[in-house]
Amino acid sequence: MENQEKISITTKTLASGNCQVKFFIENEEKPQYGYLLVSEPKPVGEIIDEIKQRMERRKSSTFSMNPYLSIPQVQEDHNFYLFSA
């Protein structure tokens, strides 16, 4: 059974016009927090979906590191930062 994670966010509009989203992922085993930079304000549901997609991409890129497969290197995402709490 997969753990349900609760994601809470706070947003801040920067002087550049971009929107900084600070998010918290509440998970008993591995709580995390991070930041997402978006170019325009978005609805909360869209922001949470984008966070989930980026986390999934990061997770799949770390699990697919097989030295025998020719997989293109994943570019670093400078608009998404994730930390362990």
mmCIF file with all atom_site columns, C-alpha atoms in Angstrom:
data_model
loop_
_atom_site.group_PDB
_atom_site.id
_atom_site.type_symbol
_atom_site.label_atom_id
_atom_site.label_alt_id
_atom_site.label_comp_id
_atom_site.label_asym_id
_atom_site.label_entity_id
_atom_site.label_seq_id
_atom_site.pdbx_PDB_ins_code
_atom_site.Cartn_x
_atom_site.Cartn_y
_atom_site.Cartn_z
_atom_site.occupancy
_atom_site.B_iso_or_equiv
_atom_site.pdbx_formal_charge
_atom_site.auth_seq_id
_atom_site.auth_comp_id
_atom_site.auth_asym_id
_atom_site.auth_atom_id
_atom_site.pdbx_PDB_model_num
ATOM 1  C CA . MET A 1 1  ? 0.000  0.000  0.000   1.00 0.00 ? 1  MET A CA 1
ATOM 2  C CA . GLU A 1 2  ? 1.382  3.407  -0.991  1.00 0.00 ? 2  GLU A CA 1
ATOM 3  C CA . ASN A 1 3  ? 1.674  6.172  1.610   1.00 0.00 ? 3  ASN A CA 1
ATOM 4  C CA . GLN A 1 4  ? -0.551 9.154  1.020   1.00 0.00 ? 4  GLN A CA 1
ATOM 5  C CA . GLU A 1 5  ? 1.422  12.363 1.088   1.00 0.00 ? 5  GLU A CA 1
ATOM 6  C CA . LYS A 1 6  ? -0.075 15.720 1.895   1.00 0.00 ? 6  LYS A CA 1
ATOM 7  C CA . ILE A 1 7  ? 1.421  18.708 0.068   1.00 0.00 ? 7  ILE A CA 1
ATOM 8  C CA . SER A 1 8  ? 0.922  22.195 1.452   1.00 0.00 ? 8  SER A CA 1
ATOM 9  C CA . ILE A 1 9  ? 2.150  25.319 -0.326  1.00 0.00 ? 9  ILE A CA 1
ATOM 10 C CA . THR A 1 10 ? 2.753  29.012 0.229   1.00 0.00 ? 10 THR A CA 1
ATOM 11 C CA . THR A 1 11 ? 3.364  31.422 -2.640  1.00 0.00 ? 11 THR A CA 1
ATOM 12 C CA . LYS A 1 12 ? 5.255  34.670 -2.917  1.00 0.00 ? 12 LYS A CA 1
ATOM 13 C CA . THR A 1 13 ? 5.417  37.023 -5.900  1.00 0.00 ? 13 THR A CA 1
ATOM 14 C CA . LEU A 1 14 ? 8.979  38.122 -6.577  1.00 0.00 ? 14 LEU A CA 1
ATOM 15 C CA . ALA A 1 15 ? 10.124 41.503 -7.914  1.00 0.00 ? 15 ALA A CA 1
ATOM 16 C CA . SER A 1 16 ? 10.850 39.790 -11.239 1.00 0.00 ? 16 SER A CA 1
ATOM 17 C CA . GLY A 1 17 ? 7.158  38.942 -11.583 1.00 0.00 ? 17 GLY A CA 1
ATOM 18 C CA . ASN A 1 18 ? 7.847  35.223 -11.112 1.00 0.00 ? 18 ASN A CA 1
ATOM 19 C CA . CYS A 1 19 ? 6.075  33.326 -8.382  1.00 0.00 ? 19 CYS A CA 1
ATOM 20 C CA . GLN A 1 20 ? 8.052  31.385 -5.771  1.00 0.00 ? 20 GLN A CA 1
ATOM 21 C CA . VAL A 1 21 ? 6.220  28.419 -4.296  1.00 0.00 ? 21 VAL A CA 1
ATOM 22 C CA . LYS A 1 22 ? 7.474  26.903 -1.050  1.00 0.00 ? 22 LYS A CA 1
ATOM 23 C CA . PHE A 1 23 ? 6.013  23.469 -0.469  1.00 0.00 ? 23 PHE A CA 1
ATOM 24 C CA . PHE A 1 24 ? 5.985  20.940 2.346   1.00 0.00 ? 24 PHE A CA 1
ATOM 25 C CA . ILE A 1 25 ? 5.424  17.232 1.806   1.00 0.00 ? 25 ILE A CA 1
ATOM 26 C CA . GLU A 1 26 ? 4.090  15.614 4.947   1.00 0.00 ? 26 GLU A CA 1
ATOM 27 C CA . ASN A 1 27 ? 5.170  11.983 4.978   1.00 0.00 ? 27 ASN A CA 1
ATOM 28 C CA . GLU A 1 28 ? 5.829  10.012 8.172   1.00 0.00 ? 28 GLU A CA 1
ATOM 29 C CA . GLU A 1 29 ? 8.786  8.142  6.669   1.00 0.00 ? 29 GLU A CA 1
ATOM 30 C CA . LYS A 1 30 ? 10.427 10.944 4.710   1.00 0.00 ? 30 LYS A CA 1
ATOM 31 C CA . PRO A 1 31 ? 9.135  14.507 5.191   1.00 0.00 ? 31 PRO A CA 1
ATOM 32 C CA . GLN A 1 32 ? 10.430 16.912 2.551   1.00 0.00 ? 32 GLN A CA 1
ATOM 33 C CA . TYR A 1 33 ? 10.218 20.544 1.553   1.00 0.00 ? 33 TYR A CA 1
ATOM 34 C CA . GLY A 1 34 ? 11.259 22.530 -1.459  1.00 0.00 ? 34 GLY A CA 1
ATOM 35 C CA . TYR A 1 35 ? 10.834 25.436 -3.784  1.00 0.00 ? 35 TYR A CA 1
ATOM 36 C CA . LEU A 1 36 ? 9.333  25.769 -7.238  1.00 0.00 ? 36 LEU A CA 1
ATOM 37 C CA . LEU A 1 37 ? 9.702  28.851 -9.404  1.00 0.00 ? 37 LEU A CA 1
ATOM 38 C CA . VAL A 1 38 ? 6.837  29.488 -11.825 1.00 0.00 ? 38 VAL A CA 1
ATOM 39 C CA . SER A 1 39 ? 6.638  32.292 -14.365 1.00 0.00 ? 39 SER A CA 1
ATOM 40 C CA . GLU A 1 40 ? 3.053  33.240 -13.538 1.00 0.00 ? 40 GLU A CA 1
ATOM 41 C CA . PRO A 1 41 ? 0.525  32.692 -10.750 1.00 0.00 ? 41 PRO A CA 1
ATOM 42 C CA . LYS A 1 42 ? -1.359 29.412 -11.161 1.00 0.00 ? 42 LYS A CA 1
ATOM 43 C CA . PRO A 1 43 ? -4.247 27.745 -9.325  1.00 0.00 ? 43 PRO A CA 1
ATOM 44 C CA . VAL A 1 44 ? -3.219 25.644 -6.310  1.00 0.00 ? 44 VAL A CA 1
ATOM 45 C CA . GLY A 1 45 ? -4.277 22.393 -7.995  1.00 0.00 ? 45 GLY A CA 1
ATOM 46 C CA . GLU A 1 46 ? -2.039 23.054 -11.010 1.00 0.00 ? 46 GLU A CA 1
ATOM 47 C CA . ILE A 1 47 ? 0.930  23.905 -8.776  1.00 0.00 ? 47 ILE A CA 1
ATOM 48 C CA . ILE A 1 48 ? 0.515  20.705 -6.748  1.00 0.00 ? 48 ILE A CA 1
ATOM 49 C CA . ASP A 1 49 ? 0.234  18.654 -9.951  1.00 0.00 ? 49 ASP A CA 1
ATOM 50 C CA . GLU A 1 50 ? 3.418  20.271 -11.288 1.00 0.00 ? 50 GLU A CA 1
ATOM 51 C CA . ILE A 1 51 ? 5.266  19.500 -8.024  1.00 0.00 ? 51 ILE A CA 1
ATOM 52 C CA . LYS A 1 52 ? 4.152  15.860 -8.226  1.00 0.00 ? 52 LYS A CA 1
ATOM 53 C CA . GLN A 1 53 ? 5.236  15.591 -11.880 1.00 0.00 ? 53 GLN A CA 1
ATOM 54 C CA . ARG A 1 54 ? 8.667  17.066 -11.198 1.00 0.00 ? 54 ARG A CA 1
ATOM 55 C CA . MET A 1 55 ? 9.159  14.781 -8.202  1.00 0.00 ? 55 MET A CA 1
ATOM 56 C CA . GLU A 1 56 ? 8.210  11.787 -10.345 1.00 0.00 ? 56 GLU A CA 1
ATOM 57 C CA . ARG A 1 57 ? 10.671 12.845 -13.074 1.00 0.00 ? 57 ARG A CA 1
ATOM 58 C CA . ARG A 1 58 ? 13.440 13.225 -10.496 1.00 0.00 ? 58 ARG A CA 1
ATOM 59 C CA . LYS A 1 59 ? 12.600 9.870  -8.935  1.00 0.00 ? 59 LYS A CA 1
ATOM 60 C CA . SER A 1 60 ? 12.528 8.040  -12.280 1.00 0.00 ? 60 SER A CA 1
ATOM 61 C CA . SER A 1 61 ? 15.813 9.609  -13.386 1.00 0.00 ? 61 SER A CA 1
ATOM 62 C CA . THR A 1 62 ? 17.609 8.367  -10.265 1.00 0.00 ? 62 THR A CA 1
ATOM 63 C CA . PHE A 1 63 ? 16.216 4.845  -10.592 1.00 0.00 ? 63 PHE A CA 1
ATOM 64 C CA . SER A 1 64 ? 17.098 4.489  -14.271 1.00 0.00 ? 64 SER A CA 1
ATOM 65 C CA . MET A 1 65 ? 20.848 4.802  -13.810 1.00 0.00 ? 65 MET A CA 1
ATOM 66 C CA . ASN A 1 66 ? 21.936 1.579  -15.460 1.00 0.00 ? 66 ASN A CA 1
ATOM 67 C CA . PRO A 1 67 ? 25.495 1.802  -16.826 1.00 0.00 ? 67 PRO A CA 1
ATOM 68 C CA . TYR A 1 68 ? 24.615 -0.613 -19.666 1.00 0.00 ? 68 TYR A CA 1
ATOM 69 C CA . LEU A 1 69 ? 21.770 1.474  -21.067 1.00 0.00 ? 69 LEU A CA 1
ATOM 70 C CA . SER A 1 70 ? 22.344 4.511  -23.217 1.00 0.00 ? 70 SER A CA 1
ATOM 71 C CA . ILE A 1 71 ? 19.979 6.984  -21.581 1.00 0.00 ? 71 ILE A CA 1
ATOM 72 C CA . PRO A 1 72 ? 20.441 10.707 -22.175 1.00 0.00 ? 72 PRO A CA 1
ATOM 73 C CA . GLN A 1 73 ? 21.566 12.627 -19.105 1.00 0.00 ? 73 GLN A CA 1
ATOM 74 C CA . VAL A 1 74 ? 18.681 14.384 -17.336 1.00 0.00 ? 74 VAL A CA 1
ATOM 75 C CA . GLN A 1 75 ? 19.117 18.147 -17.283 1.00 0.00 ? 75 GLN A CA 1
ATOM 76 C CA . GLU A 1 76 ? 19.186 19.772 -13.893 1.00 0.00 ? 76 GLU A CA 1
ATOM 77 C CA . ASP A 1 77 ? 15.985 21.632 -13.062 1.00 0.00 ? 77 ASP A CA 1
ATOM 78 C CA . HIS A 1 78 ? 16.986 25.057 -11.708 1.00 0.00 ? 78 HIS A CA 1
ATOM 79 C CA . ASN A 1 79 ? 13.362 25.963 -10.998 1.00 0.00 ? 79 ASN A CA 1
ATOM 80 C CA . PHE A 1 80 ? 12.731 23.028 -8.653  1.00 0.00 ? 80 PHE A CA 1
ATOM 81 C CA . TYR A 1 81 ? 14.574 22.290 -5.417  1.00 0.00 ? 81 TYR A CA 1
ATOM 82 C CA . LEU A 1 82 ? 13.775 19.447 -3.042  1.00 0.00 ? 82 LEU A CA 1
ATOM 83 C CA . PHE A 1 83 ? 15.203 18.848 0.443   1.00 0.00 ? 83 PHE A CA 1
ATOM 84 C CA . SER A 1 84 ? 14.718 16.313 3.236   1.00 0.00 ? 84 SER A CA 1
ATOM 85 C CA . ALA A 1 85 ? 13.235 17.816 6.367   1.00 0.00 ? 85 ALA A CA 1
#
